[in-house]
Amino acid sequence: MQDPYKVLGISSTASDEEVKKAYRELAKKYHPDNYVDNPLADLAQEKMKEINEAYDTITRARKNGAGGAGGYSDGGGYSGGYSGGYSGGSAYQSANANYAAVRSAINAGNLQYAEQLLDAAPTRDAEWNFLMGSLYYRKGWLDDARSFFQRAVSMDPSNGEYRQALNMMNGASSPYRQTGYGPPAQQGGCDMCDMCTAMMCMNMMCGGCR
Amino acid sequence: MFGYVRPLAPELKVKEFERFRACYCGLCHELGREYGLAGRSILNYDFVFLSMLLWGGRGDCGYSFRRCLPGLFRKKCVCAHTGALSTAAGQSVILAYWKAADDREDNRGLKRAAAGAVRLFLTRAAGKAAASHPDFDRSVRECLTALRGLERDGCESLDRPADRFAALLASVSSEAEESSRRPLGQLLYHVGRVVYIADAYADLREDLKAERWNPVAARFGLTVPDVPEDVKEAVRQTLFSSVDLMCAAFELLPENYWTPVTRNIVFLGIPDMIENVLAGTYTPALKRRPKSPAIGQNGE
């Protein structure tokens, strides 16, 4: 097994507080929420597992007094907290058997097969549009994906899954969009930047309370 | 299509900026050594980014001080020759050659002649580069042929043409180490997608005037260069969705010597470029050694 301190990117003399901080930062980075429907989700999951294991190993070793600067430990309340997040794929189910097959093909990364199934589907209903959107999202064709999600939402506005997908495309939950410099002439009022800042501040507060 | 991938210089540390500059000079010297003056003339920032990404190992790179034409009186710090630089140099020559060939087909009159001259100028260098990167040469040719086909059919999807160019950039990841191949492929795919769409957006006015096919105009049915707010917002959304995927992929890459600079490019430089392209305030800088960031630049 790899050196757990190396995995967390800290030295073995780091204090318990530093270990926890390093762990939290990495866990935030590889959090399943950042890799929803992402073709690289499996790699992020592996990373997450590595980090969890490293953190568990360190806290356990420190608890047993087998080293560490502090000599005490507050018991790793964080450990393993995220590990469940990746398993199981989508929580939503399809009533239609054909669509269920499409969902599992998309989840497995078998995009060609999913496309064949969708092409052959007899109806073009809201779920069909949603699945086409998911398929294009996985391919990286984000503009087409957004159009399909929009169509799915307009055909079935009450469906939470479709709305969630469209919101994701609109960047509502993006962890990466920061307040950059932007173009030289900024307009006043509540623009995307303000909203992003508000989101980020809220996110930070949530992190602090945890 | 070149000059869109740059760091947001004011946010770099001074040492990181100096390193970036040394890498830029390193690529220039590499092009000069391998492909002569013709090679040097096509130096661009995008391939500096590529060489930093393809850099193997975590160690420091060696530096030396060397003279060149712009640095005749004062030697400049240049990073040492590596495989990554040579790969990036070869690929940039191939891409520039086919781009010139493509421009020649696209344009009439003086521009056609100019593109033809560039192509002729690069012929020898491109032949040499193609011999050492045959797969990339083939991908570029296939990609440009496919784009030409889409253009002829007046394709109304934005993603279809962007996918061709993006897949071309993603193919570069086959030169990387096994462990980073998948995230790098995904990262480069979306860099290619963003560059293609941003370039199309920036060319909107010119293309509409010359009645040339433009993917953004075709997708949103634009006939005048004044872009409505909702279209601008749609382009922004789709580009920033790509940025999200880029950032997520970047986090999965192993760290290397250049990570601080490449992180700046992905997380700050590209978003900044997008905002400026949408606002019409972006100038792709091509042939200039990066200058130190001026205070107050970029609307700070």
PDB file of C-alpha atoms in Angstrom, chain A residues 29-30 34-35 38-44 47 136-147 150 168-171 174-184 187 192-193, chain B residues 8 10-11 157-160 163 182-183 186 189-190 193 219-220 233-234 237-238 240-245 247-249 251-252 263 267-268 272 275-276 279 281 297-300:
ATOM      1  CA  LYS A  29     -11.968  17.934  -4.936  1.00  0.00           C
ATOM      2  CA  TYR A  30     -12.947  14.352  -5.747  1.00  0.00           C
ATOM      3  CA  ASN A  34     -18.223  17.029  -9.078  1.00  0.00           C
ATOM      4  CA  TYR A  35     -18.327  13.944 -11.294  1.00  0.00           C
ATOM      5  CA  ASN A  38     -18.798  12.368 -15.921  1.00  0.00           C
ATOM      6  CA  PRO A  39     -17.004   9.748 -18.036  1.00  0.00           C
ATOM      7  CA  LEU A  40     -14.119   9.966 -15.551  1.00  0.00           C
ATOM      8  CA  ALA A  41     -16.296   9.236 -12.497  1.00  0.00           C
ATOM      9  CA  ASP A  42     -14.630   5.851 -11.976  1.00  0.00           C
ATOM     10  CA  LEU A  43     -11.186   7.477 -11.733  1.00  0.00           C
ATOM     11  CA  ALA A  44     -12.470  10.025  -9.230  1.00  0.00           C
ATOM     12  CA  LYS A  47      -9.016   8.581  -5.862  1.00  0.00           C
ATOM     13  CA  TYR A 136     -24.744  13.715 -25.732  1.00  0.00           C
ATOM     14  CA  TYR A 137     -23.508  14.980 -22.378  1.00  0.00           C
ATOM     15  CA  ARG A 138     -21.383  11.880 -21.992  1.00  0.00           C
ATOM     16  CA  LYS A 139     -20.024  12.415 -25.488  1.00  0.00           C
ATOM     17  CA  GLY A 140     -19.115  16.000 -24.637  1.00  0.00           C
ATOM     18  CA  TRP A 141     -21.629  17.449 -27.121  1.00  0.00           C
ATOM     19  CA  LEU A 142     -22.882  19.921 -24.576  1.00  0.00           C
ATOM     20  CA  ASP A 143     -24.843  22.295 -26.778  1.00  0.00           C
ATOM     21  CA  ASP A 144     -26.920  19.466 -28.257  1.00  0.00           C
ATOM     22  CA  ALA A 145     -27.285  17.951 -24.779  1.00  0.00           C
ATOM     23  CA  ARG A 146     -28.703  21.203 -23.460  1.00  0.00           C
ATOM     24  CA  SER A 147     -31.234  21.390 -26.315  1.00  0.00           C
ATOM     25  CA  GLN A 150     -34.663  21.745 -22.580  1.00  0.00           C
ATOM     26  CA  MET A 168     -26.484  21.310 -14.244  1.00  0.00           C
ATOM     27  CA  MET A 169     -26.021  22.479 -17.842  1.00  0.00           C
ATOM     28  CA  ASN A 170     -26.785  26.011 -16.701  1.00  0.00           C
ATOM     29  CA  GLY A 171     -23.940  25.776 -14.221  1.00  0.00           C
ATOM     30  CA  SER A 174     -20.648  24.128 -10.696  1.00  0.00           C
ATOM     31  CA  PRO A 175     -17.837  23.977  -8.146  1.00  0.00           C
ATOM     32  CA  TYR A 176     -15.300  25.438 -10.551  1.00  0.00           C
ATOM     33  CA  ARG A 177     -16.726  28.735 -11.712  1.00  0.00           C
ATOM     34  CA  GLN A 178     -14.938  31.429  -9.825  1.00  0.00           C
ATOM     35  CA  THR A 179     -15.087  35.151  -9.922  1.00  0.00           C
ATOM     36  CA  GLY A 180     -12.443  35.806 -12.511  1.00  0.00           C
ATOM     37  CA  TYR A 181     -11.556  39.091 -14.078  1.00  0.00           C
ATOM     38  CA  GLY A 182     -14.193  38.994 -16.761  1.00  0.00           C
ATOM     39  CA  PRO A 183     -14.368  41.369 -19.669  1.00  0.00           C
ATOM     40  CA  PRO A 184     -13.203  44.929 -18.987  1.00  0.00           C
ATOM     41  CA  GLN A 187     -22.422  45.814 -16.282  1.00  0.00           C
ATOM     42  CA  MET A 192     -23.973  35.488 -13.259  1.00  0.00           C
ATOM     43  CA  CYS A 193     -20.863  36.491 -11.336  1.00  0.00           C
TER      44      CYS A 193
ATOM     45  CA  LEU B   8      -4.087  34.717 -16.815  1.00  0.00           C
ATOM     46  CA  PRO B  10      -1.566  38.603 -13.262  1.00  0.00           C
ATOM     47  CA  GLU B  11      -2.566  35.547 -11.259  1.00  0.00           C
ATOM     48  CA  SER B 157     -25.200  21.610 -35.169  1.00  0.00           C
ATOM     49  CA  LEU B 158     -22.519  23.389 -33.202  1.00  0.00           C
ATOM     50  CA  ASP B 159     -21.263  20.210 -31.584  1.00  0.00           C
ATOM     51  CA  ARG B 160     -20.781  18.171 -34.730  1.00  0.00           C
ATOM     52  CA  ASP B 163     -16.340  17.422 -32.078  1.00  0.00           C
ATOM     53  CA  ARG B 182      -7.917   9.243 -20.072  1.00  0.00           C
ATOM     54  CA  PRO B 183      -8.133  12.467 -18.068  1.00  0.00           C
ATOM     55  CA  GLN B 186     -10.994  14.461 -21.811  1.00  0.00           C
ATOM     56  CA  TYR B 189     -11.215  17.298 -25.961  1.00  0.00           C
ATOM     57  CA  HIS B 190     -12.872  20.173 -24.142  1.00  0.00           C
ATOM     58  CA  ARG B 193     -14.158  22.285 -28.213  1.00  0.00           C
ATOM     59  CA  ARG B 219     -26.514  26.978 -35.177  1.00  0.00           C
ATOM     60  CA  PHE B 220     -28.392  30.073 -34.048  1.00  0.00           C
ATOM     61  CA  GLU B 233     -25.812  33.465 -23.038  1.00  0.00           C
ATOM     62  CA  ALA B 234     -26.338  30.094 -24.735  1.00  0.00           C
ATOM     63  CA  GLN B 237     -23.332  28.307 -21.000  1.00  0.00           C
ATOM     64  CA  THR B 238     -22.105  25.693 -23.402  1.00  0.00           C
ATOM     65  CA  PHE B 240     -18.564  27.034 -19.399  1.00  0.00           C
ATOM     66  CA  SER B 241     -20.032  23.524 -19.273  1.00  0.00           C
ATOM     67  CA  SER B 242     -16.914  22.496 -21.152  1.00  0.00           C
ATOM     68  CA  VAL B 243     -14.792  24.418 -18.659  1.00  0.00           C
ATOM     69  CA  ASP B 244     -16.437  22.455 -15.810  1.00  0.00           C
ATOM     70  CA  LEU B 245     -15.533  19.167 -17.473  1.00  0.00           C
ATOM     71  CA  CYS B 247     -11.494  21.344 -14.525  1.00  0.00           C
ATOM     72  CA  ALA B 248     -12.860  17.993 -13.330  1.00  0.00           C
ATOM     73  CA  ALA B 249     -10.500  16.184 -15.710  1.00  0.00           C
ATOM     74  CA  GLU B 251      -7.973  17.363 -11.054  1.00  0.00           C
ATOM     75  CA  LEU B 252      -7.391  13.738 -12.030  1.00  0.00           C
ATOM     76  CA  ARG B 263      -3.852  24.975 -13.503  1.00  0.00           C
ATOM     77  CA  PHE B 267      -9.127  27.427 -14.200  1.00  0.00           C
ATOM     78  CA  LEU B 268      -8.506  31.104 -14.979  1.00  0.00           C
ATOM     79  CA  ASP B 272     -11.091  34.777 -18.949  1.00  0.00           C
ATOM     80  CA  GLU B 275     -15.539  36.193 -21.341  1.00  0.00           C
ATOM     81  CA  ASN B 276     -13.354  38.446 -23.439  1.00  0.00           C
ATOM     82  CA  ALA B 279     -17.453  40.745 -25.027  1.00  0.00           C
ATOM     83  CA  THR B 281     -12.410  42.389 -26.371  1.00  0.00           C
ATOM     84  CA  GLN B 297      -4.556  44.898 -16.723  1.00  0.00           C
ATOM     85  CA  ASN B 298      -7.712  42.931 -17.433  1.00  0.00           C
ATOM     86  CA  GLY B 299     -10.027  45.324 -15.702  1.00  0.00           C
ATOM     87  CA  GLU B 300      -8.630  44.750 -12.266  1.00  0.00           C
TER      88      GLU B 300
END
